[in-house]
Tab-separated table of C-alpha atoms in Angstrom:
chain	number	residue	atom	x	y	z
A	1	UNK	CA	-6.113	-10.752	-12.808
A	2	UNK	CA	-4.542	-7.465	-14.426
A	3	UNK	CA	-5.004	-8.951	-17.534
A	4	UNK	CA	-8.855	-9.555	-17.470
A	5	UNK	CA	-9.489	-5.261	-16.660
A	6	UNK	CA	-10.448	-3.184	-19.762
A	7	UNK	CA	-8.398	0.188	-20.635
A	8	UNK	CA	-10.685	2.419	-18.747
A	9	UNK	CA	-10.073	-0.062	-15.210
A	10	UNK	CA	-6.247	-0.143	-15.962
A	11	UNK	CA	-6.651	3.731	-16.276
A	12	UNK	CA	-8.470	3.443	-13.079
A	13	UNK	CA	-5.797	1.450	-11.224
A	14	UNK	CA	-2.764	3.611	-12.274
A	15	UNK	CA	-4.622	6.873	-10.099
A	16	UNK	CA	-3.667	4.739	-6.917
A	17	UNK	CA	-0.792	5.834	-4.827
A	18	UNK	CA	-0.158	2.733	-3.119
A	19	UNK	CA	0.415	-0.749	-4.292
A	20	UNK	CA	-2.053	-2.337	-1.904
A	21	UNK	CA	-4.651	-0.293	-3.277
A	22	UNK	CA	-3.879	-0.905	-6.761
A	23	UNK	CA	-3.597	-4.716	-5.621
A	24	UNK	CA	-7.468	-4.451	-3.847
A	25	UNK	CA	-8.910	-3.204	-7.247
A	26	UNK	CA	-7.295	-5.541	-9.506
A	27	UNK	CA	-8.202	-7.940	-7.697
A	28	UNK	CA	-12.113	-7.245	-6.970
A	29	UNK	CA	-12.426	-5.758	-10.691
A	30	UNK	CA	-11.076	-9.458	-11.903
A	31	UNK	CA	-12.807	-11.719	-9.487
A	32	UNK	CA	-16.143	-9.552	-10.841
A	33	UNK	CA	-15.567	-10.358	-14.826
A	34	UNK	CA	-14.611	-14.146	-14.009
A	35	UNK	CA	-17.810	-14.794	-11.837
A	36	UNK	CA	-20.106	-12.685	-14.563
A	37	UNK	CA	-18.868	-14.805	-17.412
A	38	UNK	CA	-19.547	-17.377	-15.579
A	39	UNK	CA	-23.034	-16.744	-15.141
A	40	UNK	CA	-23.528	-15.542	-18.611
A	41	UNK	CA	-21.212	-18.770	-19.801
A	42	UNK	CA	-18.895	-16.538	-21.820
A	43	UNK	CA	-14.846	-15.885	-21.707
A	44	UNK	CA	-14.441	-12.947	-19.244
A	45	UNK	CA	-12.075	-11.321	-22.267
A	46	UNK	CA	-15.837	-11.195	-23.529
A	47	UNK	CA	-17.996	-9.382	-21.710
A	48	UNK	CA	-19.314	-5.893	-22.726
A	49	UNK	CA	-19.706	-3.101	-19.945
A	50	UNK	CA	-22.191	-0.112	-20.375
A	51	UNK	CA	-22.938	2.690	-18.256
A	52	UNK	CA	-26.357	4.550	-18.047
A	53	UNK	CA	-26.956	7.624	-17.734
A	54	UNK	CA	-26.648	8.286	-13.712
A	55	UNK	CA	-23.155	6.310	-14.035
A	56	UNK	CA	-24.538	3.106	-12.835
A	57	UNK	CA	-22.510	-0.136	-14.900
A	58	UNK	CA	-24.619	-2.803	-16.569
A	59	UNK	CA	-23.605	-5.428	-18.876
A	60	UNK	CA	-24.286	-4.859	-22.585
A	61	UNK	CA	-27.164	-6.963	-24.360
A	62	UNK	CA	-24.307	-9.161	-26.310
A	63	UNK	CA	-23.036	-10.498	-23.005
A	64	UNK	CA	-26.453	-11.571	-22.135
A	65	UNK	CA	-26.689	-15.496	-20.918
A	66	UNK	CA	-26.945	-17.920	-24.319
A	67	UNK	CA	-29.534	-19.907	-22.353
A	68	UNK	CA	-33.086	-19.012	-23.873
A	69	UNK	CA	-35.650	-17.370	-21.609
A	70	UNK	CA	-32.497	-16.435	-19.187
A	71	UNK	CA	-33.189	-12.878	-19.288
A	72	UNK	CA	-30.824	-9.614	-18.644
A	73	UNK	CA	-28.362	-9.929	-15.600
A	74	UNK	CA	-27.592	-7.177	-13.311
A	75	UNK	CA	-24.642	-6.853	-11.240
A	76	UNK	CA	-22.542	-4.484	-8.678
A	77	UNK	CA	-19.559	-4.194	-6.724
A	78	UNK	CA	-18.290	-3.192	-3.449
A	79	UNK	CA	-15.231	-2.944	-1.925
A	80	UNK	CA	-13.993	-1.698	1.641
A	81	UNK	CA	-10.393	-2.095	3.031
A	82	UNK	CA	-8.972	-6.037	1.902
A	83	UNK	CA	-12.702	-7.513	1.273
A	84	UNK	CA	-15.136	-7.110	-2.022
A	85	UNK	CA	-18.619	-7.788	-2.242
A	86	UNK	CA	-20.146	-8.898	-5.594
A	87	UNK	CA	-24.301	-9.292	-6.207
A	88	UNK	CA	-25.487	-10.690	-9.166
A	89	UNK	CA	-29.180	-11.311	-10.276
A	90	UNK	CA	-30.542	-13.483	-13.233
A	91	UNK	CA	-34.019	-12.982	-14.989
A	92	UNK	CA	-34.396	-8.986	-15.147
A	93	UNK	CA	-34.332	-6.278	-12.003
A	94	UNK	CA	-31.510	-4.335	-9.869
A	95	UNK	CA	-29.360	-5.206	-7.122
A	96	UNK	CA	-27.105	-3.142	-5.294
A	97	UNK	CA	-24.546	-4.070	-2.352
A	98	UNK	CA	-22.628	-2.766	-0.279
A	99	UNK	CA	-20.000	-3.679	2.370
A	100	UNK	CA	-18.325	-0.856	4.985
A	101	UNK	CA	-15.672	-1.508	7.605
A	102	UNK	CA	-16.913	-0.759	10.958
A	103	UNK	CA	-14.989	2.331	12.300
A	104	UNK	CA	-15.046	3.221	15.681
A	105	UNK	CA	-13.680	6.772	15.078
A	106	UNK	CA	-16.483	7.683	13.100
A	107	UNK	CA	-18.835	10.983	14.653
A	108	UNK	CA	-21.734	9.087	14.687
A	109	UNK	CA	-24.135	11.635	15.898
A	110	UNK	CA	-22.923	14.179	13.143
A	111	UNK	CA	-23.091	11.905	10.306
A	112	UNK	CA	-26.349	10.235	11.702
A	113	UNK	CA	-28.353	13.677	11.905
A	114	UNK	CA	-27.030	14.003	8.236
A	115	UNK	CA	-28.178	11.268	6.270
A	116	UNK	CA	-30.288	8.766	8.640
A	117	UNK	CA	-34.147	9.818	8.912
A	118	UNK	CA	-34.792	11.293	12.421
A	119	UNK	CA	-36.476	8.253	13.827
A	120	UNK	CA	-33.443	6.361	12.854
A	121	UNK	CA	-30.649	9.058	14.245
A	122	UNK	CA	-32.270	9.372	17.252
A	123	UNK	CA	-32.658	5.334	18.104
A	124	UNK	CA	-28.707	5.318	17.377
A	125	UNK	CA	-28.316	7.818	19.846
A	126	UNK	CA	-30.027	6.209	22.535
A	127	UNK	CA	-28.386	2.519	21.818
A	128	UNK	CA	-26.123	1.303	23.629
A	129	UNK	CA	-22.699	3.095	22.970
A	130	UNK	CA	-20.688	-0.035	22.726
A	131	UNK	CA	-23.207	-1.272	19.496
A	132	UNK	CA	-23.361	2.177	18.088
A	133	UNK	CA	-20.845	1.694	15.388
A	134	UNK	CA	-21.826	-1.362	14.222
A	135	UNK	CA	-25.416	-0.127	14.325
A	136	UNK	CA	-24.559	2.853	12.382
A	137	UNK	CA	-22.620	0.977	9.597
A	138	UNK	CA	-26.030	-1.936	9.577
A	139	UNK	CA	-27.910	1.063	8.870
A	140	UNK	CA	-25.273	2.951	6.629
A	141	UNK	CA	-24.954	-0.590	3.999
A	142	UNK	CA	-28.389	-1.231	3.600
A	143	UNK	CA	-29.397	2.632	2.692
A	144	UNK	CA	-26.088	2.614	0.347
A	145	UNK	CA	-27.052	-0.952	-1.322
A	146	UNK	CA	-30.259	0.456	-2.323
A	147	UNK	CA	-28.452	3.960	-3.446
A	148	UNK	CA	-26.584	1.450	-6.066
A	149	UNK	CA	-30.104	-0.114	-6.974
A	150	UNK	CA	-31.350	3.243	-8.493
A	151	UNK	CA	-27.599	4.459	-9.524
A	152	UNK	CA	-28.140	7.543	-7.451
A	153	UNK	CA	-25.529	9.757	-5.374
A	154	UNK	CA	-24.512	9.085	-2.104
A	155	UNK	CA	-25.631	12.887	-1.211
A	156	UNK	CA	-29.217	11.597	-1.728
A	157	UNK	CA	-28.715	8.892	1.195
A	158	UNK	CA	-31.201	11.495	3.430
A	159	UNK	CA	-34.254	10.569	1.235
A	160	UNK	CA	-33.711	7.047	1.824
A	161	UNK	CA	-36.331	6.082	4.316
A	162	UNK	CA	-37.568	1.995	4.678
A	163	UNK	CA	-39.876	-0.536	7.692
A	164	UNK	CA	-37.684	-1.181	10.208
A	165	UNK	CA	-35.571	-4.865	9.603
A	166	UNK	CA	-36.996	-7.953	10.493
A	167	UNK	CA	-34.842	-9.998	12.985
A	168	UNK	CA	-31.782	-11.809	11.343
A	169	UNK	CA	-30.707	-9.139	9.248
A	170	UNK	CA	-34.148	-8.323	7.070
A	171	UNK	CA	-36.239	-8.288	5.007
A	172	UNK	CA	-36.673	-4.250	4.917
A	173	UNK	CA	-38.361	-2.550	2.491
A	174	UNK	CA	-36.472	0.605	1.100
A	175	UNK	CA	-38.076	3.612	-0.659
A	176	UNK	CA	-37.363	6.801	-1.768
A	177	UNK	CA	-39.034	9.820	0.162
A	178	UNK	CA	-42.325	10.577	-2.170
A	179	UNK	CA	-41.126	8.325	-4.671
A	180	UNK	CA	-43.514	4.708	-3.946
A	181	UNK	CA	-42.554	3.642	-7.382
A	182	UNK	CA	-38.523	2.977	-6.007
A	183	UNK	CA	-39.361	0.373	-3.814
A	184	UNK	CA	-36.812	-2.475	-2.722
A	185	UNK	CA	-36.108	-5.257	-0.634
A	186	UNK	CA	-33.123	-4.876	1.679
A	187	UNK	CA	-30.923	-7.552	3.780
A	188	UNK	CA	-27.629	-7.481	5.953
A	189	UNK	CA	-25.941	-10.245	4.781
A	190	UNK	CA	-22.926	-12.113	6.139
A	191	UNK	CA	-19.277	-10.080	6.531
A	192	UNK	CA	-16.140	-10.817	8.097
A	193	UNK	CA	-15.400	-9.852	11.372
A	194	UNK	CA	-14.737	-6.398	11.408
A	195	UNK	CA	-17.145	-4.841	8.502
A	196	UNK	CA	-20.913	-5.106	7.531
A	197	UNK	CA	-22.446	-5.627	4.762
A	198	UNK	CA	-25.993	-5.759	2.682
A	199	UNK	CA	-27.940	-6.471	-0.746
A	200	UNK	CA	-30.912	-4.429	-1.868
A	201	UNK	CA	-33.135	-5.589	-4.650
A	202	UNK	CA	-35.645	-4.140	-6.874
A	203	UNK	CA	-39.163	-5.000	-5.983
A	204	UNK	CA	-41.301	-5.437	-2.191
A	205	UNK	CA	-40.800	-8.905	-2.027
A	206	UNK	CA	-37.803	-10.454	-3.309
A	207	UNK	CA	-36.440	-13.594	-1.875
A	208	UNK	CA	-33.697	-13.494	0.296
A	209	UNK	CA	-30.175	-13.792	-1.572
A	210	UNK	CA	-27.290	-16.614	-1.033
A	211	UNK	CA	-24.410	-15.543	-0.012
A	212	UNK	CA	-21.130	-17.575	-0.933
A	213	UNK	CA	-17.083	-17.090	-0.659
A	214	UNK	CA	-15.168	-17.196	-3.775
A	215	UNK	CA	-12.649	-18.772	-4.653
A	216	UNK	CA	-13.684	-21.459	-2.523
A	217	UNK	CA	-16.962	-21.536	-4.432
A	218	UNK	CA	-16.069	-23.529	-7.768
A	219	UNK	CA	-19.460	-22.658	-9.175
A	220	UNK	CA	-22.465	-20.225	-9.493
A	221	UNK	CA	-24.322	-21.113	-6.728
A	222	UNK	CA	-28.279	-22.061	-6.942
A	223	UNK	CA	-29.981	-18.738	-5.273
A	224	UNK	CA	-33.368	-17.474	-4.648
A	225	UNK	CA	-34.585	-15.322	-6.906
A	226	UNK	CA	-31.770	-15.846	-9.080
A	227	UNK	CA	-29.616	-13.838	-7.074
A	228	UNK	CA	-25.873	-14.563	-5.833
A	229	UNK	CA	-24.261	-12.324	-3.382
A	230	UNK	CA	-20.131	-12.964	-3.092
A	231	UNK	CA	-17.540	-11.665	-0.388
């Protein structure tokens, strides 16, 4: 896998003190370039990697799919102790995802009355307090899935304000406080035991993504709306 990250991931993945770490990035960073070239039907040696102007990655118009009428494709990464999430959507938009390990040792009520909207703070503090952290980390994904959408900072999590989730895990639609024009369609998606995870899409009504494991998944899957969602 090493050999498939650029100079500025290599730089990336000598900063890391430990091995396991170093290990976790290679790995995710790797598995991200193999399934993208997939998708866009090139060598993964040939992809080209922008960023914009908030710091948020995109592939570069050469590495576009060959297929005509395919469109741009959009991409990100997450990664949280030994598991990585990768979203990928065909045919123009953003996705962002997101997956968090659920800690139990986490101040919820601090952190809550931080970043969650008040309506949202205060129904985690009256929930049970054996579903609290996996509440809090449910909320946390989706709100940090749809920072990655926009490419904004995680100290701008406050503003993010959405419906309540349907039952099953979504849809929710996301928005930016006073900005209607940033809407997007949030899900939790499927995690191993022990973390929580979610996808956030451009748009009010986008179709609920497929999730698959990789490497067991030999293929790019067929998604709705040309959307794939990896752990």
């Amino acid at each position: 896998m090493s050999a498939l990250l650029d100079v500025r991931e290599r730089q990336r993945v000598a900063l890391f003190a430990s091995e396991t770490d170093r290990r976790r990035f290679t790995v995710a960073h790797g598995a991200k370039r193999t399934l993208l070239g997939r998708v866009c039907g090139l060598p993964p040696d040939d992809l080209g990697f922008g960023e914009g102007p908030e710091g948020r990655p995109f592939l570069s118009a050469a590495s576009r799919p060959a297929a005509s009428g395919a469109g741009p494709v959009d991409f990100s990464l997450s990664h949280s102790g030994s598991w990585a999430l990768l979203g990928i959507l065909r045919g123009g938009g953003r996705i962002g995802v997101d997956i968090e390990r659920v800690r139990e040792d986490l101040e919820f009520r601090a952190v809550a009355g931080r970043f969650f909207q008040p309506a949202e703070a205060r129904r985690l503090r009256l929930g049970h307090p054996g579903d609290r952290a996996r509440e809090f980390f449910r909320l946390w994904t989706r709100k940090e899935a749809f920072l990655k959408v926009h490419g904004r900072r995680l100290g701008e999590l406050a503003g993010v304000t959405g419906t309540p989730p349907a039952v099953g895990g979504g849809p929710e639609t996301l928005w930016f406080a006073g900005e209607p024009a940033s809407l997007a369609t949030g899900w939790e998606v499927a995690a191993p035991p022990g973390y929580t995870a979610a996808v956030a899409v451009t748009g009010p009504r986008a179709a609920r993504p497929r999730v698959d494991d990789w490497p067991t998944a030999s293929r790019a899957s067929l998604h709705e709306p040309d959307c794939e969602v990896r752990p």
